[in-house]
Each structure stands twice: as C-alpha cells, then as structure tokens.
GROMACS .gro file of N, CA and C in nm:
model
  468
    1MET      N    1  26.925  19.238   3.740
    1MET     CA    2  27.042  19.217   3.822
    1MET      C    3  27.009  19.118   3.934
    2ALA      N    4  27.088  19.015   3.948
    2ALA     CA    5  27.066  18.915   4.052
    2ALA      C    6  27.109  18.969   4.187
    3VAL      N    7  27.030  18.941   4.287
    3VAL     CA    8  27.061  18.984   4.423
    3VAL      C    9  27.124  18.866   4.496
    4THR      N   10  27.237  18.889   4.559
    4THR     CA   11  27.302  18.784   4.636
    4THR      C   12  27.241  18.782   4.775
    5THR      N   13  27.175  18.672   4.809
    5THR     CA   14  27.112  18.660   4.940
    5THR      C   15  27.199  18.585   5.039
    6SER      N   16  27.303  18.518   4.990
    6SER     CA   17  27.391  18.442   5.078
    6SER      C   18  27.520  18.409   5.005
    7ARG      N   19  27.628  18.399   5.079
    7ARG     CA   20  27.757  18.357   5.024
    7ARG      C   21  27.777  18.206   5.043
    8VAL      N   22  27.680  18.139   5.104
    8VAL     CA   23  27.695  17.997   5.134
    8VAL      C   24  27.723  17.913   5.010
    9PRO      N   25  27.643  17.919   4.904
    9PRO     CA   26  27.672  17.832   4.788
    9PRO      C   27  27.812  17.851   4.732
   10ALA      N   28  27.854  17.976   4.715
   10ALA     CA   29  27.988  18.002   4.660
   10ALA      C   30  28.097  17.956   4.755
   11ALA      N   31  28.076  17.974   4.886
   11ALA     CA   32  28.178  17.933   4.984
   11ALA      C   33  28.194  17.782   4.988
   12VAL      N   34  28.083  17.708   4.985
   12VAL     CA   35  28.092  17.562   4.986
   12VAL      C   36  28.164  17.513   4.860
   13ASP      N   37  28.129  17.570   4.745
   13ASP     CA   38  28.197  17.532   4.620
   13ASP      C   39  28.346  17.562   4.627
   14ALA      N   40  28.383  17.678   4.682
   14ALA     CA   41  28.524  17.716   4.694
   14ALA      C   42  28.598  17.623   4.790
   15LEU      N   43  28.535  17.586   4.901
   15LEU     CA   44  28.597  17.495   4.997
   15LEU      C   45  28.626  17.361   4.929
   16LEU      N   46  28.532  17.310   4.853
   16LEU     CA   47  28.554  17.185   4.780
   16LEU      C   48  28.670  17.199   4.682
   17THR      N   49  28.676  17.308   4.610
   17THR     CA   50  28.784  17.332   4.513
   17THR      C   51  28.920  17.337   4.582
   18ILE      N   52  28.929  17.410   4.693
   18ILE     CA   53  29.055  17.423   4.767
   18ILE      C   54  29.102  17.287   4.819
   19LEU      N   55  29.011  17.210   4.878
   19LEU     CA   56  29.051  17.081   4.935
   19LEU      C   57  29.087  16.981   4.827
   20ARG      N   58  29.015  16.982   4.716
   20ARG     CA   59  29.048  16.889   4.607
   20ARG      C   60  29.183  16.920   4.544
   21ALA      N   61  29.228  17.044   4.556
   21ALA     CA   62  29.358  17.083   4.500
   21ALA      C   63  29.473  17.075   4.601
   22ALA      N   64  29.443  17.050   4.728
   22ALA     CA   65  29.546  17.049   4.832
   22ALA      C   66  29.636  16.926   4.818
   23PRO      N   67  29.766  16.947   4.800
   23PRO     CA   68  29.858  16.834   4.784
   23PRO      C   69  29.854  16.735   4.901
   24ALA      N   70  29.836  16.784   5.022
   24ALA     CA   71  29.834  16.696   5.139
   24ALA      C   72  29.711  16.606   5.143
   25LEU      N   73  29.610  16.636   5.059
   25LEU     CA   74  29.488  16.555   5.057
   25LEU      C   75  29.480  16.466   4.933
   26THR      N   76  29.589  16.454   4.861
   26THR     CA   77  29.592  16.363   4.747
   26THR      C   78  29.562  16.221   4.796
   27GLY      N   79  29.471  16.153   4.730
   27GLY     CA   80  29.433  16.018   4.770
   27GLY      C   81  29.318  16.013   4.868
   28ILE      N   82  29.276  16.130   4.920
   28ILE     CA   83  29.161  16.137   5.011
   28ILE      C   84  29.040  16.175   4.926
   29ARG      N   85  28.932  16.100   4.938
   29ARG     CA   86  28.811  16.132   4.860
   29ARG      C   87  28.742  16.252   4.924
   30ILE      N   88  28.719  16.357   4.847
   30ILE     CA   89  28.650  16.478   4.893
   30ILE      C   90  28.508  16.471   4.837
   31VAL      N   91  28.408  16.462   4.925
   31VAL     CA   92  28.270  16.438   4.888
   31VAL      C   93  28.187  16.564   4.912
   32ASP      N   94  28.104  16.602   4.815
   32ASP     CA   95  28.012  16.714   4.828
   32ASP      C   96  27.883  16.662   4.889
   33GLY      N   97  27.865  16.685   5.018
   33GLY     CA   98  27.746  16.639   5.089
   33GLY      C   99  27.754  16.492   5.125
   34PRO      N  100  27.638  16.427   5.144
   34PRO     CA  101  27.638  16.285   5.182
   34PRO      C  102  27.649  16.195   5.060
   35GLU      N  103  27.689  16.074   5.082
   35GLU     CA  104  27.685  15.971   4.979
   35GLU      C  105  27.671  15.836   5.048
   36ALA      N  106  27.632  15.739   4.973
   36ALA     CA  107  27.621  15.604   5.029
   36ALA      C  108  27.758  15.559   5.076
   37VAL      N  109  27.761  15.481   5.182
   37VAL     CA  110  27.887  15.431   5.234
   37VAL      C  111  27.955  15.343   5.131
   38ASN      N  112  28.078  15.372   5.105
   38ASN     CA  113  28.159  15.296   5.010
   38ASN      C  114  28.281  15.248   5.088
   39LEU      N  115  28.280  15.122   5.128
   39LEU     CA  116  28.386  15.071   5.214
   39LEU      C  117  28.520  15.059   5.143
   40THR      N  118  28.523  15.079   5.010
   40THR     CA  119  28.652  15.076   4.941
   40THR      C  120  28.727  15.207   4.958
   41ASP      N  121  28.655  15.317   4.987
   41ASP     CA  122  28.721  15.445   5.018
   41ASP      C  123  28.759  15.444   5.165
   42ARG      N  124  28.886  15.424   5.192
   42ARG     CA  125  28.930  15.413   5.332
   42ARG      C  126  28.937  15.548   5.403
   43ASP      N  127  28.970  15.654   5.328
   43ASP     CA  128  28.984  15.787   5.387
   43ASP      C  129  28.904  15.886   5.303
   44ARG      N  130  28.819  15.966   5.369
   44ARG     CA  131  28.739  16.063   5.295
   44ARG      C  132  28.699  16.180   5.384
   45ILE      N  133  28.658  16.288   5.316
   45ILE     CA  134  28.607  16.408   5.381
   45ILE      C  135  28.474  16.442   5.314
   46HIS      N  136  28.372  16.466   5.396
   46HIS     CA  137  28.242  16.512   5.346
   46HIS      C  138  28.231  16.661   5.378
   47ILE      N  139  28.195  16.741   5.279
   47ILE     CA  140  28.172  16.884   5.298
   47ILE      C  141  28.021  16.908   5.290
   48GLY      N  142  27.965  16.967   5.396
   48GLY     CA  143  27.821  16.990   5.400
   48GLY      C  144  27.743  16.870   5.448
   49TRP      N  145  27.804  16.787   5.530
   49TRP     CA  146  27.735  16.670   5.585
   49TRP      C  147  27.811  16.616   5.705
   50GLN      N  148  27.734  16.568   5.804
   50GLN     CA  149  27.787  16.493   5.918
   50GLN      C  150  27.693  16.377   5.945
   51PRO      N  151  27.745  16.265   5.997
   51PRO     CA  152  27.661  16.147   6.020
   51PRO      C  153  27.544  16.172   6.116
   52SER      N  154  27.554  16.273   6.200
   52SER     CA  155  27.447  16.302   6.295
   52SER      C  156  27.319  16.348   6.226
   53GLY      N  157  27.329  16.381   6.098
   53GLY     CA  158  27.211  16.421   6.023
   53GLY      C  159  27.167  16.563   6.046
   54GLY      N  160  27.250  16.644   6.108
   54GLY     CA  161  27.216  16.785   6.131
   54GLY      C  162  27.221  16.864   6.002
   55SER      N  163  27.223  16.994   6.015
   55SER     CA  164  27.221  17.080   5.897
   55SER      C  165  27.355  17.077   5.824
   56ALA      N  166  27.350  17.097   5.693
   56ALA     CA  167  27.471  17.104   5.611
   56ALA      C  168  27.546  17.234   5.642
   57VAL      N  169  27.470  17.343   5.654
   57VAL     CA  170  27.525  17.474   5.687
   57VAL      C  171  27.426  17.544   5.778
   58SER      N  172  27.478  17.607   5.881
   58SER     CA  173  27.396  17.687   5.971
   58SER      C  174  27.438  17.833   5.953
   59LEU      N  175  27.341  17.923   5.932
   59LEU     CA  176  27.378  18.062   5.905
   59LEU      C  177  27.292  18.161   5.979
   60GLN      N  178  27.348  18.280   5.995
   60GLN     CA  179  27.276  18.394   6.054
   60GLN      C  180  27.317  18.518   5.977
   61GLN      N  181  27.220  18.609   5.960
   61GLN     CA  182  27.248  18.735   5.892
   61GLN      C  183  27.192  18.851   5.974
   62SER      N  184  27.256  18.967   5.957
   62SER     CA  185  27.207  19.090   6.019
   62SER      C  186  27.259  19.208   5.937
   63PHE      N  187  27.191  19.321   5.947
   63PHE     CA  188  27.243  19.440   5.881
   63PHE      C  189  27.372  19.480   5.950
   64ASN      N  190  27.469  19.526   5.872
   64ASN     CA  191  27.597  19.559   5.934
   64ASN      C  192  27.604  19.705   5.975
   65ALA      N  193  27.510  19.790   5.929
   65ALA     CA  194  27.513  19.931   5.966
   65ALA      C  195  27.376  19.993   5.937
   66ALA      N  196  27.357  20.113   5.989
   66ALA     CA  197  27.233  20.186   5.959
   66ALA      C  198  27.226  20.209   5.809
   67GLY      N  199  27.106  20.213   5.757
   67GLY     CA  200  27.087  20.232   5.614
   67GLY      C  201  27.054  20.102   5.544
   68ALA      N  202  27.083  19.991   5.606
   68ALA     CA  203  27.044  19.857   5.557
   68ALA      C  204  27.089  19.831   5.414
   69ARG      N  205  27.208  19.877   5.376
   69ARG     CA  206  27.256  19.855   5.240
   69ARG      C  207  27.333  19.724   5.226
   70THR      N  208  27.399  19.682   5.332
   70THR     CA  209  27.474  19.557   5.328
   70THR      C  210  27.443  19.478   5.454
   71ARG      N  211  27.470  19.347   5.445
   71ARG     CA  212  27.444  19.258   5.557
   71ARG      C  213  27.569  19.179   5.591
   72ASP      N  214  27.582  19.144   5.717
   72ASP     CA  215  27.686  19.052   5.760
   72ASP      C  216  27.623  18.913   5.768
   73GLU      N  217  27.701  18.815   5.725
   73GLU     CA  218  27.654  18.677   5.729
   73GLU      C  219  27.760  18.592   5.797
   74ALA      N  220  27.720  18.520   5.899
   74ALA     CA  221  27.809  18.427   5.969
   74ALA      C  222  27.751  18.287   5.949
   75PHE      N  223  27.836  18.191   5.912
   75PHE     CA  224  27.786  18.056   5.893
   75PHE      C  225  27.892  17.952   5.922
   76THR      N  226  27.845  17.833   5.954
   76THR     CA  227  27.934  17.719   5.976
   76THR      C  228  27.895  17.610   5.878
   77ILE      N  229  27.997  17.555   5.814
   77ILE     CA  230  27.979  17.445   5.721
   77ILE      C  231  28.011  17.316   5.796
   78SER      N  232  27.914  17.227   5.803
   78SER     CA  233  27.934  17.098   5.871
   78SER      C  234  28.017  17.007   5.781
   79CYS      N  235  28.118  16.943   5.840
   79CYS     CA  236  28.207  16.855   5.763
   79CYS      C  237  28.235  16.729   5.845
   80TYR      N  238  28.281  16.627   5.776
   80TYR     CA  239  28.311  16.500   5.842
   80TYR      C  240  28.429  16.434   5.772
   81ALA      N  241  28.528  16.395   5.849
   81ALA     CA  242  28.642  16.319   5.797
   81ALA      C  243  28.638  16.180   5.858
   82GLU      N  244  28.678  16.082   5.778
   82GLU     CA  245  28.674  15.943   5.826
   82GLU      C  246  28.795  15.868   5.774
   83SER      N  247  28.846  15.780   5.859
   83SER     CA  248  28.950  15.686   5.820
   83SER      C  249  28.910  15.549   5.872
   84ARG      N  250  28.909  15.451   5.783
   84ARG     CA  251  28.868  15.315   5.821
   84ARG      C  252  28.966  15.215   5.764
   85SER      N  253  28.968  15.098   5.824
   85SER     CA  254  29.052  14.989   5.774
   85SER      C  255  28.988  14.857   5.813
   86GLY      N  256  29.041  14.749   5.759
   86GLY     CA  257  28.990  14.617   5.792
   86GLY      C  258  29.051  14.559   5.918
   87ASP      N  259  29.153  14.625   5.973
   87ASP     CA  260  29.214  14.573   6.096
   87ASP      C  261  29.149  14.637   6.219
   88LYS      N  262  29.199  14.605   6.337
   88LYS     CA  263  29.140  14.653   6.462
   88LYS      C  264  29.223  14.762   6.529
   89ASP      N  265  29.322  14.819   6.460
   89ASP     CA  266  29.414  14.915   6.520
   89ASP      C  267  29.354  15.056   6.521
   90MET      N  268  29.283  15.088   6.629
   90MET     CA  269  29.216  15.217   6.641
   90MET      C  270  29.314  15.333   6.648
   91ALA      N  271  29.428  15.313   6.712
   91ALA     CA  272  29.526  15.421   6.724
   91ALA      C  273  29.571  15.472   6.587
   92VAL      N  274  29.590  15.382   6.492
   92VAL     CA  275  29.632  15.421   6.358
   92VAL      C  276  29.522  15.501   6.289
   93ARG      N  277  29.397  15.457   6.301
   93ARG     CA  278  29.285  15.528   6.237
   93ARG      C  279  29.265  15.665   6.301
   94ARG      N  280  29.275  15.672   6.434
   94ARG     CA  281  29.259  15.799   6.504
   94ARG      C  282  29.366  15.898   6.459
   95ALA      N  283  29.489  15.853   6.453
   95ALA     CA  284  29.598  15.941   6.408
   95ALA      C  285  29.575  15.986   6.264
   96LYS      N  286  29.527  15.895   6.179
   96LYS     CA  287  29.505  15.928   6.038
   96LYS      C  288  29.394  16.030   6.022
   97VAL      N  289  29.283  16.017   6.095
   97VAL     CA  290  29.173  16.112   6.078
   97VAL      C  291  29.216  16.251   6.126
   98PHE      N  292  29.299  16.259   6.230
   98PHE     CA  293  29.349  16.390   6.273
   98PHE      C  294  29.450  16.445   6.172
   99GLU      N  295  29.524  16.359   6.108
   99GLU     CA  296  29.614  16.404   6.001
   99GLU      C  297  29.533  16.462   5.885
  100ILE      N  298  29.423  16.398   5.849
  100ILE     CA  299  29.337  16.446   5.741
  100ILE      C  300  29.281  16.584   5.775
  101VAL      N  301  29.225  16.599   5.895
  101VAL     CA  302  29.167  16.727   5.935
  101VAL      C  303  29.277  16.832   5.950
  102GLY      N  304  29.395  16.793   5.993
  102GLY     CA  305  29.508  16.886   5.997
  102GLY      C  306  29.541  16.938   5.858
  103ALA      N  307  29.531  16.854   5.758
  103ALA     CA  308  29.556  16.897   5.619
  103ALA      C  309  29.447  16.994   5.574
  104VAL      N  310  29.323  16.975   5.618
  104VAL     CA  311  29.216  17.071   5.587
  104VAL      C  312  29.250  17.205   5.649
  105GLU      N  313  29.289  17.203   5.777
  105GLU     CA  314  29.322  17.329   5.845
  105GLU      C  315  29.437  17.400   5.774
  106THR      N  316  29.537  17.326   5.734
  106THR     CA  317  29.651  17.384   5.662
  106THR      C  318  29.607  17.443   5.528
  107ALA      N  319  29.517  17.373   5.458
  107ALA     CA  320  29.469  17.421   5.327
  107ALA      C  321  29.392  17.551   5.339
  108LEU      N  322  29.338  17.581   5.458
  108LEU     CA  323  29.263  17.705   5.479
  108LEU      C  324  29.351  17.821   5.527
  109ARG      N  325  29.480  17.800   5.533
  109ARG     CA  326  29.572  17.906   5.573
  109ARG      C  327  29.631  17.973   5.450
  110ALA      N  328  29.659  18.100   5.462
  110ALA     CA  329  29.721  18.173   5.351
  110ALA      C  330  29.867  18.131   5.335
  111THR      N  331  29.906  18.116   5.211
  111THR     CA  332  30.045  18.090   5.175
  111THR      C  333  30.077  18.174   5.052
  112ASN      N  334  30.203  18.178   5.014
  112ASN     CA  335  30.239  18.249   4.891
  112ASN      C  336  30.168  18.188   4.771
  113GLU      N  337  30.155  18.055   4.771
  113GLU     CA  338  30.091  17.985   4.660
  113GLU      C  339  29.938  17.997   4.664
  114ALA      N  340  29.879  18.013   4.782
  114ALA     CA  341  29.734  18.018   4.798
  114ALA      C  342  29.693  18.135   4.889
  115PRO      N  343  29.716  18.258   4.844
  115PRO     CA  344  29.686  18.373   4.930
  115PRO      C  345  29.537  18.392   4.959
  116GLU      N  346  29.448  18.333   4.878
  116GLU     CA  347  29.304  18.349   4.895
  116GLU      C  348  29.240  18.236   4.975
  117ALA      N  349  29.320  18.140   5.024
  117ALA     CA  350  29.262  18.026   5.095
  117ALA      C  351  29.177  18.065   5.216
  118PRO      N  352  29.222  18.157   5.303
  118PRO     CA  353  29.139  18.190   5.420
  118PRO      C  354  29.009  18.263   5.385
  119THR      N  355  29.000  18.314   5.262
  119THR     CA  356  28.877  18.380   5.218
  119THR      C  357  28.796  18.291   5.125
  120LEU      N  358  28.834  18.164   5.118
  120LEU     CA  359  28.770  18.067   5.026
  120LEU      C  360  28.763  18.127   4.886
  121ASN      N  361  28.880  18.163   4.839
  121ASN     CA  362  28.897  18.221   4.704
  121ASN      C  363  28.813  18.347   4.684
  122GLY      N  364  28.804  18.429   4.790
  122GLY     CA  365  28.735  18.558   4.781
  122GLY      C  366  28.585  18.552   4.802
  123THR      N  367  28.531  18.438   4.840
  123THR     CA  368  28.386  18.427   4.859
  123THR      C  369  28.340  18.477   4.995
  124VAL      N  370  28.432  18.480   5.094
  124VAL     CA  371  28.399  18.526   5.229
  124VAL      C  372  28.511  18.618   5.279
  125LEU      N  373  28.485  18.686   5.388
  125LEU     CA  374  28.588  18.770   5.449
  125LEU      C  375  28.697  18.685   5.513
  126TRP      N  376  28.656  18.577   5.580
  126TRP     CA  377  28.750  18.481   5.639
  126TRP      C  378  28.679  18.349   5.667
  127ALA      N  379  28.760  18.244   5.675
  127ALA     CA  380  28.710  18.110   5.709
  127ALA      C  381  28.818  18.037   5.786
  128HIS      N  382  28.777  17.957   5.881
  128HIS     CA  383  28.873  17.874   5.954
  128HIS      C  384  28.802  17.756   6.019
  129LEU      N  385  28.880  17.654   6.048
  129LEU     CA  386  28.830  17.534   6.115
  129LEU      C  387  28.810  17.568   6.263
  130THR      N  388  28.692  17.537   6.318
  130THR     CA  389  28.663  17.586   6.452
  130THR      C  390  28.623  17.482   6.556
  131ALA      N  391  28.577  17.365   6.517
  131ALA     CA  392  28.531  17.269   6.618
  131ALA      C  393  28.543  17.128   6.565
  132GLY      N  394  28.549  17.031   6.654
  132GLY     CA  395  28.555  16.892   6.613
  132GLY      C  396  28.507  16.798   6.722
  133ASP      N  397  28.452  16.684   6.680
  133ASP     CA  398  28.408  16.578   6.770
  133ASP      C  399  28.453  16.444   6.712
  134LEU      N  400  28.532  16.370   6.788
  134LEU     CA  401  28.585  16.241   6.745
  134LEU      C  402  28.489  16.129   6.781
  135SER      N  403  28.468  16.039   6.686
  135SER     CA  404  28.394  15.915   6.714
  135SER      C  405  28.480  15.797   6.671
  136GLN      N  406  28.464  15.686   6.740
  136GLN     CA  407  28.541  15.565   6.709
  136GLN      C  408  28.447  15.447   6.710
  137LEU      N  409  28.470  15.352   6.619
  137LEU     CA  410  28.381  15.239   6.604
  137LEU      C  411  28.459  15.120   6.553
  138GLN      N  412  28.429  15.003   6.607
  138GLN     CA  413  28.483  14.878   6.554
  138GLN      C  414  28.369  14.808   6.483
  139SER      N  415  28.371  14.810   6.351
  139SER     CA  416  28.269  14.746   6.270
  139SER      C  417  28.333  14.707   6.138
  140GLU      N  418  28.357  14.580   6.118
  140GLU     CA  419  28.432  14.534   6.001
  140GLU      C  420  28.568  14.603   5.995
  141GLY      N  421  28.627  14.628   6.111
  141GLY     CA  422  28.755  14.694   6.123
  141GLY      C  423  28.742  14.825   6.199
  142ALA      N  424  28.856  14.888   6.221
  142ALA     CA  425  28.859  15.014   6.295
  142ALA      C  426  28.809  15.129   6.208
  143ASN      N  427  28.734  15.219   6.270
  143ASN     CA  428  28.678  15.334   6.202
  143ASN      C  429  28.686  15.454   6.296
  144ALA      N  430  28.757  15.557   6.256
  144ALA     CA  431  28.763  15.682   6.332
  144ALA      C  432  28.704  15.792   6.247
  145GLY      N  433  28.612  15.867   6.305
  145GLY     CA  434  28.547  15.978   6.234
  145GLY      C  435  28.560  16.106   6.313
  146LEU      N  436  28.570  16.217   6.244
  146LEU     CA  437  28.582  16.347   6.311
  146LEU      C  438  28.484  16.445   6.246
  147ASN      N  439  28.375  16.476   6.318
  147ASN     CA  440  28.287  16.586   6.276
  147ASN      C  441  28.364  16.715   6.301
  148PHE      N  442  28.366  16.806   6.204
  148PHE     CA  443  28.429  16.935   6.225
  148PHE      C  444  28.353  17.043   6.150
  149THR      N  445  28.375  17.166   6.188
  149THR     CA  446  28.307  17.277   6.122
  149THR      C  447  28.409  17.377   6.069
  150VAL      N  448  28.372  17.436   5.956
  150VAL     CA  449  28.447  17.548   5.900
  150VAL      C  450  28.356  17.670   5.918
  151THR      N  451  28.401  17.767   5.995
  151THR     CA  452  28.323  17.885   6.024
  151THR      C  453  28.367  17.999   5.933
  152CYS      N  454  28.267  18.070   5.879
  152CYS     CA  455  28.293  18.176   5.781
  152CYS      C  456  28.222  18.305   5.821
  153GLN      N  457  28.279  18.415   5.778
  153GLN     CA  458  28.217  18.547   5.792
  153GLN      C  459  28.216  18.611   5.655
  154ALA      N  460  28.100  18.666   5.615
  154ALA     CA  461  28.088  18.727   5.482
  154ALA      C  462  28.011  18.856   5.491
  155ARG      N  463  28.022  18.935   5.388
  155ARG     CA  464  27.943  19.058   5.373
  155ARG      C  465  27.867  19.049   5.243
  156ILE      N  466  27.736  19.069   5.250
  156ILE     CA  467  27.654  19.064   5.128
  156ILE      C  468  27.576  19.193   5.112
   0.00000   0.00000   0.00000
C-alpha cells in the first residue's frame, strides 16, 4: 500500500487541470513550471514557478491530533502571470495581467458547474489565491507580470 506523504503533486496537477478548462482563460497559455521565454505567447500563467527563482511550492506539515494517525499539510503554490506586447502601453498590460489573475481567482471558487474547484478537485480541504506582487518592464514593448500564490490546506 502506497503511503501519501504530501498532497502537493495531486494539488498542482488539479490546479493545472482547472485553469486549462476555465472558459475565462481560453487563449492564455497555462505552463507547468518554468519554460524558456517565448515572445510569441503574449499572455501566460506559470504554475509552480516565479521569475524570482524561489521555490515552486513551500509546505509545512504537523500532526493534527494525538495518536499521530493523520497530518495537516499547509502549502503555497508559487505562480506567475504575464502579459506582454510590442507597444509601450503599460496601462493596458497591467490591466490585462490583473484580468488574468482575476480569472484564476474566479476559477478557484465553487460554482454549480465546478463545485470541487476550491478543493482542487478533492485533492485538498481548500485552496485560494492569497498574495501577489506586480512587476512592470519596458523591454521590446510593455511587460506586466504578477507573482501570486495559491494557498492550500490538506489532511494526509
């Protein structure tokens, strides 16, 4: 019998599945981890990666009760959204990157069509978008990026 030591792999896979199926993210490239810069992809989201080079996922575990039969696991998935163009209009890129991250936040909410979204399809107890840092750059056009985290709580 396999022992589950973490819900992280299943949660990251579920997050990718949910975002790739989200109608509001149609046309946005959803990337698993890092990839080489592809300037033809104007709008994208990286799951498990941020340009700062920090950890893909940060986690902590502890026993949830006496008897040590189950553990609580809290973790944050590092993510990055980016919108770029060949022009110099930063306001448009900034608005677009916040629109993209807003669609991520919406995709993580429960609806009649997606009742398991906040649990990442049952892989965690709950998940939600919790933090963000905006960066802006003029390099071969306007580029707005938003580091954000999806925080999860699980029981293993």
